[in-house]
Amino acid sequence: MPATATPGLLRALLLALLWCQIEAFYIPGWSIKSYSQNENIPLMVNKAYSDNTQLQYAYYDLPFVCPPTGHHRPGAGLLSGQSISLNLGEVLRGDRIVISDLELSMMKDNECNMLCNREVTRRDVKWARELVRDGYVVEWIVDNLPGATSFVTVDKTRKYYAAGFKLGFTDTSSGRPRYFLNNHHTIVVRYRSAPGKAGEKGEKVIVGFEVYPKSIGSANRRNKDGCPADLQNIEQSFELYMAPNKTVSEAANQLYSQSSYQPEIEQEDLDDDARMTIPYTYSVYFREDNTVEWNKRWDLYFVNQEEGSRIHWLAIINSFIICGLLTGIVLIIMAKTIRTEIKGYKDARAEECKIKLKRGGGQRSPRLSEKNALGLLDQGGDDNEADASSEDEALEDVTGWKLLHADVFRTPDYGWILAPLVGSGVQLLFMVVGLVLLSALGILNPSLRGGFISFGIGLFVFAGLFSGYYSARVYKTFDGQDFMRNAMVTALLFPGLAFGLIFILNLFVWAQASSTAIPFGTLVGLLLLWLFIQLPLVYVGSRYGYNRGGAWEHPTRTSLIPRQIPQQAWYIKRTRSVLLAGLIPFAVIFIELLFVFQSVWQDKSGYYYVFGFLSVVSLIMVVTVAETTVVTIYVQLCSENYNWWWQSFLVGGASSIWVFLYCVWYYFAKLHITGFVSSMLFFTYSFMACMVYGLFTGTVGFLSAYAFVRRIFGAIKAD
């Protein structure tokens, strides 16, 4: 890295840091939907999910909620129970959005409305108890806003939202857990006048959607229409409990009366005729709120994240310190050590040439008298000894990495695997950079439901061109001859591994009847997208890179006989150097990882949306990976070890090992995930994420190391 490039890099980082202060703005939608008075507003139901498990369930798949009636909904133009068309990202994240029977009309309050009386069996009650025990929350949607639970900040100055509302609650005051179901929902829709001409016509826009659930038991008096007589004073909550079947218990006792074995009868698993009726009601209130602009309505979902801004700044400062120290080390290596060594090497080569000229054609013939004066064995001995001594002195400093000029670009073992890995890393690097930039610019935001995953898949497929191109050039640099084989390995290696893991994982999730399972049609679509779009793009890029781009030209020639590698120090050996070097990039990102993990695994009701901070930390992380790899490879070359191709890739991606270990620690220390399938989902998703991270950081390390090695050996021009 030239010294002149450092000020420009620092300026870019400072500009990015200043830009980070505005954090990430967002584009909430392309058009504003306004409603006139008494116009029907569709309410859609989505799914139930929990922080304690990775299994999601479509709302209407729950056997204890009111099923759709199939009636026509004027506001949506669809029938209740009809599914909404979803994009690929929504399907993959487990969304199942369906039109509901709840009636909402703009600015029309409804104190109470009966939804249904749902009859459930013992097994249905058991499942409801399990979901309540695991802390499941429900997501409803109005005008693309998720129904939220309202909270107030610690200083009581601002209100913020947490997406979703509780399915029920658990009471342990009696010594044993009792589970209660929320069967009444108070819906509060906040609105304001629409901007522009629509507002002049009296139309309104929705700026908030809140849901307040209640549990109302059978002891509370109800009106003729089934609504509770008093919604403010609830005498008893609705407990998920059915009395045991005494007939079955007595029959079992008589059957085993003569035996010491007394089986435990699971009453909730009995398939008897016992039924329990769950009454569902809801209330609707519209409240005008002029304090929230329509284009700022999503800010309430992010207010709670602003309290962690100090920690984000701490992560930025921590990253800058580590990156600054590494930059200083690299500058010392580049500006002093290498330049001094290259100058000394050139001087030694020049001195060597002078000595050879002096010993060759430039050496004068001795006179006859001098021949006679000197003995036959002593003739010219002093001059030869002086010449040899001068040559030894001139070349005594040519040690370390400079001795590897004939071996440093020797083709590595298993280069046919390294080339596709580098190609896949370039593909993933393009995808990650695109996603972070689009998110930081606000194009990808929570209002674009499923957009992050959809854009990620699109960028990955399109980047197959770059994957094939770089893989083919690296493959040809390694003297590869069969570019078709390389293209197939590049197109199938990483996507095939990812698809295989997802398919196997999906089999377990299918068995749980969870909406987390990817539908079979979507799996087929992904397979076709991979084989008929991404694979041809990789082939096109590979063909162009192999035939037009060609191999990278090295500044030195490679000898036929490889140089013997001396004994290496303990910290240079592959495994140890990889693990030690991986700690440095991990130290740069681990604070920001805490927020990402919290949003993805621990607090699913919130949204991670500080992509301004994330983009700066990611940029510093990439620079740190490049510098760490350069320093590690330089130390290895100084030890006369020229096997740096694989080492640079492994050192670059080594921090993914520490990230995965961090995932393991986070699972046991922070999460409360229950169930084998949920745990398997967590570790499989974590492994895939670390694999993506390791591939693109490994590619950054590989390309940085190659540029460094090519630069220093190109400077000495040793043949």
mmCIF file of C-alpha atoms in Angstrom, residues 243-441:
data_model
loop_
_atom_site.group_PDB
_atom_site.id
_atom_site.type_symbol
_atom_site.label_atom_id
_atom_site.label_comp_id
_atom_site.label_asym_id
_atom_site.label_seq_id
_atom_site.Cartn_x
_atom_site.Cartn_y
_atom_site.Cartn_z
ATOM 1 C CA ALA A 243 -60.692 -30.240 33.635
ATOM 2 C CA PRO A 244 -59.333 -33.806 33.535
ATOM 3 C CA ASN A 245 -61.487 -36.597 32.180
ATOM 4 C CA LYS A 246 -62.513 -38.486 35.339
ATOM 5 C CA THR A 247 -63.968 -41.408 33.399
ATOM 6 C CA VAL A 248 -60.657 -42.158 31.713
ATOM 7 C CA SER A 249 -58.745 -41.744 34.969
ATOM 8 C CA GLU A 250 -61.050 -44.106 36.862
ATOM 9 C CA ALA A 251 -60.892 -46.695 34.070
ATOM 10 C CA ALA A 252 -57.097 -46.579 34.122
ATOM 11 C CA ASN A 253 -57.020 -46.968 37.895
ATOM 12 C CA GLN A 254 -59.291 -50.024 37.731
ATOM 13 C CA LEU A 255 -57.229 -51.557 34.927
ATOM 14 C CA TYR A 256 -53.976 -51.288 36.897
ATOM 15 C CA SER A 257 -55.486 -51.739 40.372
ATOM 16 C CA GLN A 258 -53.670 -55.058 40.906
ATOM 17 C CA SER A 259 -50.344 -53.763 39.593
ATOM 18 C CA SER A 260 -47.661 -51.577 41.082
ATOM 19 C CA TYR A 261 -47.415 -49.797 37.730
ATOM 20 C CA GLN A 262 -49.569 -46.686 37.607
ATOM 21 C CA PRO A 263 -49.307 -44.927 34.226
ATOM 22 C CA GLU A 264 -49.419 -41.158 34.014
ATOM 23 C CA ILE A 265 -52.243 -40.137 31.732
ATOM 24 C CA GLU A 266 -51.664 -37.024 29.662
ATOM 25 C CA GLN A 267 -55.137 -35.527 29.757
ATOM 26 C CA GLU A 268 -54.266 -33.016 27.043
ATOM 27 C CA ASP A 269 -53.405 -35.825 24.608
ATOM 28 C CA LEU A 270 -56.732 -37.584 25.057
ATOM 29 C CA ASP A 271 -58.901 -37.738 21.978
ATOM 30 C CA ASP A 272 -62.198 -37.462 23.839
ATOM 31 C CA ASP A 273 -65.207 -35.277 23.120
ATOM 32 C CA ALA A 274 -64.212 -32.562 25.578
ATOM 33 C CA ARG A 275 -64.381 -29.070 24.122
ATOM 34 C CA MET A 276 -63.650 -25.583 25.337
ATOM 35 C CA THR A 277 -65.045 -22.414 23.776
ATOM 36 C CA ILE A 278 -62.819 -19.370 23.386
ATOM 37 C CA PRO A 279 -64.713 -16.104 22.723
ATOM 38 C CA TYR A 280 -62.772 -13.593 20.603
ATOM 39 C CA THR A 281 -63.694 -9.910 20.571
ATOM 40 C CA TYR A 282 -62.013 -6.704 19.467
ATOM 41 C CA SER A 283 -62.352 -2.934 19.785
ATOM 42 C CA VAL A 284 -61.285 -0.262 17.293
ATOM 43 C CA TYR A 285 -60.383 3.354 18.040
ATOM 44 C CA PHE A 286 -59.106 6.046 15.679
ATOM 45 C CA ARG A 287 -57.030 8.856 17.135
ATOM 46 C CA GLU A 288 -55.643 11.858 15.296
ATOM 47 C CA ASP A 289 -51.901 12.386 15.775
ATOM 48 C CA ASN A 290 -50.322 15.379 14.055
ATOM 49 C CA THR A 291 -46.965 14.920 15.785
ATOM 50 C CA VAL A 292 -45.896 12.149 13.405
ATOM 51 C CA GLU A 293 -45.283 12.757 9.713
ATOM 52 C CA TRP A 294 -46.229 9.980 7.323
ATOM 53 C CA ASN A 295 -42.656 9.630 6.057
ATOM 54 C CA LYS A 296 -41.438 9.410 9.686
ATOM 55 C CA ARG A 297 -43.964 6.883 10.933
ATOM 56 C CA TRP A 298 -41.411 4.048 11.014
ATOM 57 C CA ASP A 299 -39.151 6.075 13.309
ATOM 58 C CA LEU A 300 -41.148 4.924 16.331
ATOM 59 C CA TYR A 301 -39.895 1.386 15.703
ATOM 60 C CA PHE A 302 -36.273 2.632 15.880
ATOM 61 C CA VAL A 303 -36.356 5.055 18.828
ATOM 62 C CA ASN A 304 -35.232 2.435 21.329
ATOM 63 C CA GLN A 305 -32.119 1.729 19.237
ATOM 64 C CA GLU A 306 -30.927 5.320 19.583
ATOM 65 C CA GLU A 307 -30.159 4.662 23.255
ATOM 66 C CA GLY A 308 -27.309 2.381 22.138
ATOM 67 C CA SER A 309 -25.662 5.032 19.962
ATOM 68 C CA ARG A 310 -22.875 5.514 22.517
ATOM 69 C CA ILE A 311 -21.960 1.854 22.222
ATOM 70 C CA HIS A 312 -21.997 2.182 18.432
ATOM 71 C CA TRP A 313 -19.575 5.092 18.695
ATOM 72 C CA LEU A 314 -17.438 2.984 21.019
ATOM 73 C CA ALA A 315 -17.364 0.306 18.324
ATOM 74 C CA ILE A 316 -16.294 2.906 15.756
ATOM 75 C CA ILE A 317 -13.488 4.223 17.988
ATOM 76 C CA ASN A 318 -12.355 0.690 18.824
ATOM 77 C CA SER A 319 -12.246 -0.178 15.129
ATOM 78 C CA PHE A 320 -10.331 2.982 14.253
ATOM 79 C CA ILE A 321 -7.699 2.328 16.920
ATOM 80 C CA ILE A 322 -7.051 -1.226 15.744
ATOM 81 C CA CYS A 323 -7.067 -0.222 12.084
ATOM 82 C CA GLY A 324 -4.779 2.738 12.810
ATOM 83 C CA LEU A 325 -2.219 0.545 14.550
ATOM 84 C CA LEU A 326 -2.246 -1.910 11.662
ATOM 85 C CA THR A 327 -1.945 0.910 9.148
ATOM 86 C CA GLY A 328 1.111 2.184 10.988
ATOM 87 C CA ILE A 329 2.698 -1.257 10.894
ATOM 88 C CA VAL A 330 2.008 -1.611 7.171
ATOM 89 C CA LEU A 331 3.427 1.851 6.490
ATOM 90 C CA ILE A 332 6.585 0.985 8.400
ATOM 91 C CA ILE A 333 6.941 -2.204 6.382
ATOM 92 C CA MET A 334 6.311 -0.458 3.084
ATOM 93 C CA ALA A 335 8.094 2.847 3.663
ATOM 94 C CA LYS A 336 11.164 1.718 5.583
ATOM 95 C CA THR A 337 11.845 -1.990 5.683
ATOM 96 C CA ILE A 338 10.918 -3.001 2.155
ATOM 97 C CA ARG A 339 12.245 0.097 0.416
ATOM 98 C CA THR A 340 15.505 -0.165 2.332
ATOM 99 C CA GLU A 341 15.793 -3.868 1.567
ATOM 100 C CA ILE A 342 14.956 -3.357 -2.095
ATOM 101 C CA LYS A 343 17.571 -0.600 -2.351
ATOM 102 C CA GLY A 344 20.135 -2.810 -0.625
ATOM 103 C CA TYR A 345 19.248 -5.682 -2.926
ATOM 104 C CA LYS A 346 19.680 -3.515 -6.013
ATOM 105 C CA ASP A 347 23.022 -2.220 -4.723
ATOM 106 C CA ALA A 348 24.123 -5.788 -4.060
ATOM 107 C CA ARG A 349 23.128 -6.825 -7.566
ATOM 108 C CA ALA A 350 25.007 -3.875 -9.032
ATOM 109 C CA GLU A 351 28.090 -4.727 -7.004
ATOM 110 C CA GLU A 352 27.796 -8.333 -8.116
ATOM 111 C CA CYS A 353 27.729 -7.245 -11.758
ATOM 112 C CA LYS A 354 30.822 -5.092 -11.245
ATOM 113 C CA ILE A 355 32.664 -8.004 -9.680
ATOM 114 C CA LYS A 356 31.722 -10.289 -12.548
ATOM 115 C CA LEU A 357 32.884 -7.721 -15.081
ATOM 116 C CA LYS A 358 36.124 -7.292 -13.201
ATOM 117 C CA ARG A 359 36.676 -11.043 -13.094
ATOM 118 C CA GLY A 360 35.704 -11.442 -16.730
ATOM 119 C CA GLY A 361 36.560 -9.371 -19.773
ATOM 120 C CA GLY A 362 37.682 -6.376 -17.755
ATOM 121 C CA GLN A 363 40.575 -8.267 -16.122
ATOM 122 C CA ARG A 364 44.024 -7.373 -17.579
ATOM 123 C CA SER A 365 46.670 -10.019 -18.546
ATOM 124 C CA PRO A 366 49.640 -10.249 -16.185
ATOM 125 C CA ARG A 367 53.079 -9.368 -17.414
ATOM 126 C CA LEU A 368 55.777 -11.997 -17.974
ATOM 127 C CA SER A 369 57.939 -10.585 -15.203
ATOM 128 C CA GLU A 370 54.971 -10.806 -12.858
ATOM 129 C CA LYS A 371 54.466 -14.412 -13.861
ATOM 130 C CA ASN A 372 58.032 -15.217 -13.136
ATOM 131 C CA ALA A 373 57.961 -13.352 -9.872
ATOM 132 C CA LEU A 374 54.971 -15.289 -8.641
ATOM 133 C CA GLY A 375 54.845 -18.964 -8.083
ATOM 134 C CA LEU A 376 52.602 -21.093 -10.241
ATOM 135 C CA LEU A 377 50.174 -21.831 -7.412
ATOM 136 C CA ASP A 378 50.231 -18.259 -6.115
ATOM 137 C CA GLN A 379 49.491 -16.625 -9.445
ATOM 138 C CA GLY A 380 46.644 -14.095 -8.983
ATOM 139 C CA GLY A 381 45.635 -15.632 -5.677
ATOM 140 C CA ASP A 382 45.370 -12.387 -3.789
ATOM 141 C CA ASP A 383 43.176 -10.799 -6.440
ATOM 142 C CA ASN A 384 40.814 -13.777 -6.532
ATOM 143 C CA GLU A 385 40.493 -13.826 -2.783
ATOM 144 C CA ALA A 386 39.758 -10.121 -2.761
ATOM 145 C CA ASP A 387 37.128 -10.535 -5.481
ATOM 146 C CA ALA A 388 35.428 -13.413 -3.649
ATOM 147 C CA SER A 389 35.454 -11.464 -0.418
ATOM 148 C CA SER A 390 33.882 -8.458 -2.131
ATOM 149 C CA GLU A 391 31.174 -10.657 -3.658
ATOM 150 C CA ASP A 392 30.331 -12.232 -0.313
ATOM 151 C CA GLU A 393 30.098 -8.835 1.319
ATOM 152 C CA ALA A 394 27.853 -7.551 -1.456
ATOM 153 C CA LEU A 395 25.427 -10.459 -1.204
ATOM 154 C CA GLU A 396 25.460 -11.102 2.521
ATOM 155 C CA ASP A 397 22.391 -8.867 3.006
ATOM 156 C CA VAL A 398 20.327 -10.683 0.367
ATOM 157 C CA THR A 399 18.319 -12.829 2.760
ATOM 158 C CA GLY A 400 14.703 -13.424 3.784
ATOM 159 C CA TRP A 401 11.921 -12.747 1.320
ATOM 160 C CA LYS A 402 14.303 -11.604 -1.440
ATOM 161 C CA LEU A 403 15.644 -15.136 -1.794
ATOM 162 C CA LEU A 404 12.184 -16.361 -2.853
ATOM 163 C CA HIS A 405 12.022 -14.531 -6.181
ATOM 164 C CA ALA A 406 12.214 -17.837 -8.063
ATOM 165 C CA ASP A 407 9.604 -19.610 -5.900
ATOM 166 C CA VAL A 408 7.149 -17.015 -4.620
ATOM 167 C CA PHE A 409 4.758 -17.413 -7.568
ATOM 168 C CA ARG A 410 4.952 -21.195 -7.684
ATOM 169 C CA THR A 411 1.551 -22.788 -8.346
ATOM 170 C CA PRO A 412 -0.074 -23.938 -5.067
ATOM 171 C CA ASP A 413 -1.445 -27.375 -4.355
ATOM 172 C CA TYR A 414 -5.184 -27.774 -4.980
ATOM 173 C CA GLY A 415 -5.296 -24.554 -6.940
ATOM 174 C CA TRP A 416 -8.354 -25.883 -8.773
ATOM 175 C CA ILE A 417 -10.271 -25.515 -5.482
ATOM 176 C CA LEU A 418 -8.741 -22.199 -4.433
ATOM 177 C CA ALA A 419 -9.737 -20.513 -7.710
ATOM 178 C CA PRO A 420 -13.498 -21.292 -7.331
ATOM 179 C CA LEU A 421 -13.357 -20.215 -3.681
ATOM 180 C CA VAL A 422 -11.876 -16.868 -4.699
ATOM 181 C CA GLY A 423 -14.535 -16.536 -7.401
ATOM 182 C CA SER A 424 -17.320 -17.265 -4.902
ATOM 183 C CA GLY A 425 -15.737 -14.778 -2.507
ATOM 184 C CA VAL A 426 -15.845 -12.042 -5.153
ATOM 185 C CA GLN A 427 -19.489 -12.909 -5.789
ATOM 186 C CA LEU A 428 -20.351 -12.670 -2.095
ATOM 187 C CA LEU A 429 -18.298 -9.493 -1.703
ATOM 188 C CA PHE A 430 -20.353 -7.861 -4.463
ATOM 189 C CA MET A 431 -23.563 -9.000 -2.756
ATOM 190 C CA VAL A 432 -22.553 -7.798 0.731
ATOM 191 C CA VAL A 433 -21.317 -4.406 -0.483
ATOM 192 C CA GLY A 434 -24.510 -3.921 -2.475
ATOM 193 C CA LEU A 435 -26.759 -4.818 0.465
ATOM 194 C CA VAL A 436 -24.924 -2.574 2.939
ATOM 195 C CA LEU A 437 -24.937 0.379 0.532
ATOM 196 C CA LEU A 438 -28.610 -0.029 -0.388
ATOM 197 C CA SER A 439 -29.530 -0.321 3.287
ATOM 198 C CA ALA A 440 -27.422 2.686 4.294
ATOM 199 C CA LEU A 441 -29.047 4.746 1.526
#
